[in-house]
Short mmCIF file of C-alpha atoms and ligand atoms in Angstrom, two decimals:
data_model
loop_
_atom_site.label_atom_id
_atom_site.label_comp_id
_atom_site.label_asym_id
_atom_site.label_seq_id
_atom_site.Cartn_x
_atom_site.Cartn_y
_atom_site.Cartn_z
CA MET H 25 -15.93 91.97 16.65
CA GLY H 26 -18.75 91.58 18.40
CA VAL H 27 -19.70 87.74 20.20
CA TRP H 28 -22.79 87.53 17.73
CA VAL H 29 -20.94 87.95 14.13
CA GLU H 30 -18.12 86.06 14.92
CA LYS H 31 -20.45 82.92 16.12
CA ILE H 32 -21.88 83.88 12.43
CA LEU H 33 -17.98 84.19 10.58
CA ASN H 34 -17.94 80.74 12.80
CA LEU H 35 -21.13 79.21 11.17
CA VAL H 36 -20.05 80.25 7.37
CA TYR H 37 -15.83 79.63 7.78
CA PRO H 38 -15.43 77.67 10.23
CA THR H 39 -11.64 77.64 11.30
CA PHE H 40 -11.73 74.60 13.58
CA THR H 41 -13.62 71.14 14.31
CA ASN H 42 -13.62 68.36 17.06
CA CYS H 43 -11.97 65.07 16.46
CA VAL H 44 -14.74 62.51 16.11
CA GLY H 45 -12.99 60.05 19.10
CA CYS H 46 -11.62 62.21 21.67
CA PHE H 47 -13.48 65.55 20.90
CA GLU H 48 -10.23 68.24 21.27
CA LYS H 49 -10.04 71.27 18.48
CA ILE H 50 -8.70 70.44 15.15
CA GLU H 51 -7.94 72.31 12.50
CA HIS H 52 -9.22 70.25 9.39
CA GLY H 53 -10.37 67.02 8.90
CA LYS H 54 -12.48 64.62 11.39
CA ILE H 55 -9.87 62.63 13.41
CA CYS H 56 -6.19 63.83 15.91
CA PRO H 57 -3.71 62.28 14.40
CA SER H 58 -3.04 60.38 17.78
CA CYS H 59 -6.63 59.08 17.65
CA LEU H 60 -6.39 58.02 13.63
CA ASP H 61 -3.33 56.22 15.45
CA ASP H 62 -5.12 53.80 17.81
CA ILE H 63 -7.11 52.47 15.30
CA SER H 64 -6.51 48.79 14.56
CA PHE H 65 -7.30 48.21 10.94
CA ASN H 66 -7.82 44.99 9.53
CA LYS H 67 -5.24 45.23 7.57
CA THR H 68 -4.54 41.86 6.14
CA LYS H 69 -8.16 42.02 5.23
CA ASP H 70 -8.99 38.84 7.69
CA LYS H 71 -12.52 37.43 6.67
CA LYS H 72 -14.21 34.56 8.34
CA SER H 73 -16.21 31.80 6.64
CA PHE H 74 -19.26 30.77 7.80
CA GLU H 75 -22.38 28.55 6.10
CA ASN H 76 -23.96 31.44 4.46
CA PHE H 77 -21.25 34.13 3.80
CA ASP H 78 -17.86 35.03 4.51
CA ALA H 79 -17.46 38.54 7.32
CA TYR H 80 -15.45 40.99 6.18
CA TYR H 81 -14.22 43.55 9.86
CA ALA H 82 -12.59 47.04 8.81
CA THR H 83 -11.52 47.62 12.40
CA TYR H 84 -10.30 45.72 16.01
CA TYR H 85 -13.17 46.64 18.70
CA SER H 86 -10.54 48.42 20.46
CA GLY H 87 -9.11 52.01 21.34
CA SER H 88 -10.31 54.91 19.75
CA ILE H 89 -13.07 53.11 17.21
CA LYS H 90 -14.66 52.41 20.27
CA ASN H 91 -14.94 55.90 21.40
CA ILE H 92 -16.00 56.77 18.26
CA LEU H 93 -18.89 54.19 17.70
CA TYR H 94 -20.29 55.25 21.50
CA ASN H 95 -20.31 59.03 20.39
CA PHE H 96 -22.18 57.91 16.65
CA LYS H 97 -24.94 55.55 18.62
CA VAL H 98 -25.43 56.60 21.82
CA HIS H 99 -24.82 60.58 21.29
CA LYS H 100 -25.79 60.68 18.00
CA ASP H 101 -22.71 62.78 16.78
CA PHE H 102 -23.67 62.82 13.05
CA LYS H 103 -20.60 62.90 12.29
CA SER H 104 -18.55 60.29 13.82
CA GLY H 105 -21.32 58.43 11.77
CA GLU H 106 -19.95 59.73 8.64
CA PHE H 107 -16.27 58.74 10.26
CA LEU H 108 -17.43 55.43 10.45
CA GLY H 109 -19.35 55.11 6.89
CA GLU H 110 -15.63 56.50 5.54
CA ILE H 111 -13.71 53.95 6.64
CA LEU H 112 -16.57 51.42 5.51
CA ARG H 113 -16.43 52.84 2.37
CA ASP H 114 -12.29 52.32 1.70
CA TYR H 115 -12.47 48.56 3.30
CA ILE H 116 -15.19 47.65 -0.12
CA LYS H 117 -12.36 49.73 -2.23
CA ASP H 118 -9.69 47.60 -0.90
CA ILE H 119 -10.92 44.14 -1.00
CA GLY H 120 -12.47 44.79 -4.63
CA VAL H 121 -15.26 42.90 -4.98
CA LYS H 122 -18.36 44.17 -6.33
CA PHE H 123 -21.75 44.12 -5.40
CA ASP H 124 -25.40 44.84 -6.95
CA TYR H 125 -26.63 45.61 -3.06
CA LEU H 126 -26.58 47.54 0.03
CA THR H 127 -28.59 46.32 3.31
CA TYR H 128 -28.47 46.06 6.84
CA VAL H 129 -28.63 44.03 10.25
CA PRO H 130 -31.79 46.54 11.60
CA ARG H 131 -32.24 47.60 14.66
CA ASP H 132 -35.44 46.83 16.23
CA ARG H 133 -38.67 49.05 15.89
CA ASP H 134 -38.89 50.28 19.03
CA LYS H 135 -35.54 51.70 19.74
CA ILE H 136 -35.19 52.69 16.04
CA LYS H 137 -38.77 55.06 17.47
CA LYS H 138 -37.29 56.20 20.48
CA GLU H 139 -33.98 57.24 19.27
CA GLY H 140 -34.92 58.67 16.03
CA PHE H 141 -32.98 56.98 13.89
CA ASP H 142 -31.12 53.49 12.49
CA GLN H 143 -27.27 53.13 12.71
CA SER H 144 -26.68 50.49 9.93
CA TYR H 145 -29.02 52.37 7.97
CA PHE H 146 -27.35 55.53 8.05
CA LEU H 147 -23.88 53.75 7.64
CA CYS H 148 -25.37 52.80 4.13
CA LYS H 149 -26.13 56.49 3.44
CA VAL H 150 -22.71 57.21 3.44
CA LEU H 151 -22.09 54.30 1.81
CA ASN H 152 -24.54 54.77 -1.22
CA ARG H 153 -23.63 58.56 -1.51
CA SER H 154 -20.25 57.21 -2.29
CA LEU H 155 -19.92 54.26 -3.87
CA ASN H 156 -23.55 54.77 -5.75
CA ILE H 157 -24.29 51.13 -4.97
CA PRO H 158 -28.49 51.12 -3.84
CA ILE H 159 -29.39 50.37 -0.56
CA LEU H 160 -32.12 47.52 -0.22
CA LYS H 161 -34.58 48.25 3.06
CA ILE H 162 -35.59 44.21 3.04
CA ILE H 163 -35.43 43.23 6.62
CA THR H 164 -37.08 44.28 9.98
CA CYS H 165 -36.58 43.54 13.15
CA LYS H 166 -38.97 43.55 16.34
CA GLY H 167 -37.16 43.56 19.13
CA LYS H 168 -34.32 41.43 21.04
CA LYS H 169 -35.73 40.34 24.17
CA PHE H 170 -32.69 40.61 26.57
CA ASP H 171 -29.27 43.03 25.68
CA GLN H 172 -27.30 40.87 24.04
CA LYS H 173 -23.75 42.51 25.43
CA GLN H 174 -25.29 40.38 28.89
CA MET H 175 -24.57 36.76 27.70
CA ASN H 176 -22.79 34.16 26.58
CA MET H 177 -22.91 32.82 22.78
CA TYR H 178 -25.75 30.25 23.38
CA SER H 179 -27.98 32.47 24.95
CA ARG H 180 -27.28 34.91 22.11
CA GLU H 181 -28.17 32.73 19.75
CA THR H 182 -31.99 32.06 20.77
CA ASN H 183 -32.02 35.34 21.87
CA VAL H 184 -32.35 36.74 18.30
CA LYS H 185 -34.35 33.21 16.96
CA GLY H 186 -37.44 34.66 14.74
CA LYS H 187 -36.39 38.38 15.73
CA PHE H 188 -35.76 39.49 11.79
CA PHE H 189 -38.19 39.67 9.30
CA LEU H 190 -38.61 40.30 5.72
CA THR H 191 -40.34 43.30 4.29
CA LYS H 192 -40.01 42.68 0.66
CA ASP H 193 -40.34 39.93 -1.65
CA ILE H 194 -36.87 39.03 -2.85
CA SER H 195 -37.16 37.05 -5.85
CA ASN H 196 -34.97 39.62 -7.95
CA LEU H 197 -32.58 38.90 -5.81
CA THR H 198 -31.23 35.84 -7.80
CA GLY H 199 -27.52 35.99 -8.29
CA LYS H 200 -27.26 38.96 -6.78
CA ASN H 201 -23.95 40.12 -4.67
CA LEU H 202 -25.11 41.88 -1.43
CA LEU H 203 -23.40 43.60 1.22
CA ILE H 204 -24.52 43.65 4.83
CA ILE H 205 -23.60 46.84 6.54
CA ASP H 206 -22.95 45.51 10.92
CA ASP H 207 -21.07 48.37 13.48
CA VAL H 208 -20.10 45.04 15.64
CA SER H 209 -19.48 41.24 15.36
CA THR H 210 -18.76 39.68 18.44
CA THR H 211 -20.49 36.34 18.05
CA TYR H 212 -22.10 36.37 14.42
CA SER H 213 -25.47 35.26 15.90
CA THR H 214 -27.14 38.23 14.97
CA LEU H 215 -25.58 37.78 11.27
CA LYS H 216 -26.67 34.79 10.99
CA GLU H 217 -30.10 35.22 11.73
CA VAL H 218 -30.40 37.71 9.40
CA SER H 219 -28.58 36.22 6.55
CA ASN H 220 -30.51 32.56 6.93
CA VAL H 221 -34.22 35.13 7.03
CA ILE H 222 -32.54 36.27 3.30
CA ARG H 223 -31.61 32.62 1.94
CA LYS H 224 -34.53 31.07 3.73
CA THR H 225 -36.24 32.58 0.75
CA ASN H 226 -33.90 32.81 -2.25
CA ASP H 227 -30.42 31.04 -1.59
CA LYS H 228 -29.39 31.85 -5.08
CA THR H 229 -28.23 35.63 -3.33
CA LYS H 230 -24.46 35.49 -2.76
CA LEU H 231 -24.25 37.17 1.44
CA THR H 232 -21.31 39.42 2.23
CA ILE H 233 -20.90 41.08 6.21
CA LEU H 234 -18.91 43.91 6.80
CA THR H 235 -18.71 45.12 9.89
CA ILE H 236 -16.61 48.63 11.46
CA ALA H 237 -15.19 46.12 14.45
CA LYS H 238 -15.03 42.74 15.45
CA THR H 239 -14.57 42.61 18.93
CA LEU H 240 -11.62 40.77 20.22
CA ILE H 241 -13.36 37.60 22.29
ZN1 LIG G 19 -8.73 62.96 19.12
#
């Protein structure tokens, strides 16, 4: 069989795929057994409660979930993004709370322009397809001054102040249950800021946060 015939057949009838964690070839699914084993799920459904919201997280930020997030965000591997979306979907089903709308913590506008996509919006689209919950694009981020990763908690909080804005009227969200999606939670400073922006305009919304992972600090 010629190389091209084989390539075309492989496109039509793929015989293997690559693991989203380690890129090793696998026969079916999205992840190999050892990468799946390496994910530390938040099995007890622990949540953190804050003034304006409860924050759930589906996994702990360790092991192969770090690779999968990296492959999604940096390598723009959308199969990794689909897999992460499925983790969130299963988690939402497990906690058994009904949400009226999905929204997300947006990347800053310059980054979206540069990278061509917003990862948390992508995750919302996966959830929208499987759970049929409408997505609200109500927040924009005009850009953070510095990379959050290099900062302590105090500077993180001041860094995100005034960066997020509502772009739509949210008076119709009174009494509604809103789920805010983000990738990783560390100090919750960004999530607090985003929830403040919403609650300042409409304090009759119920906010819940769900991130893929929570760091261990
Ligand atoms: Zn793997």
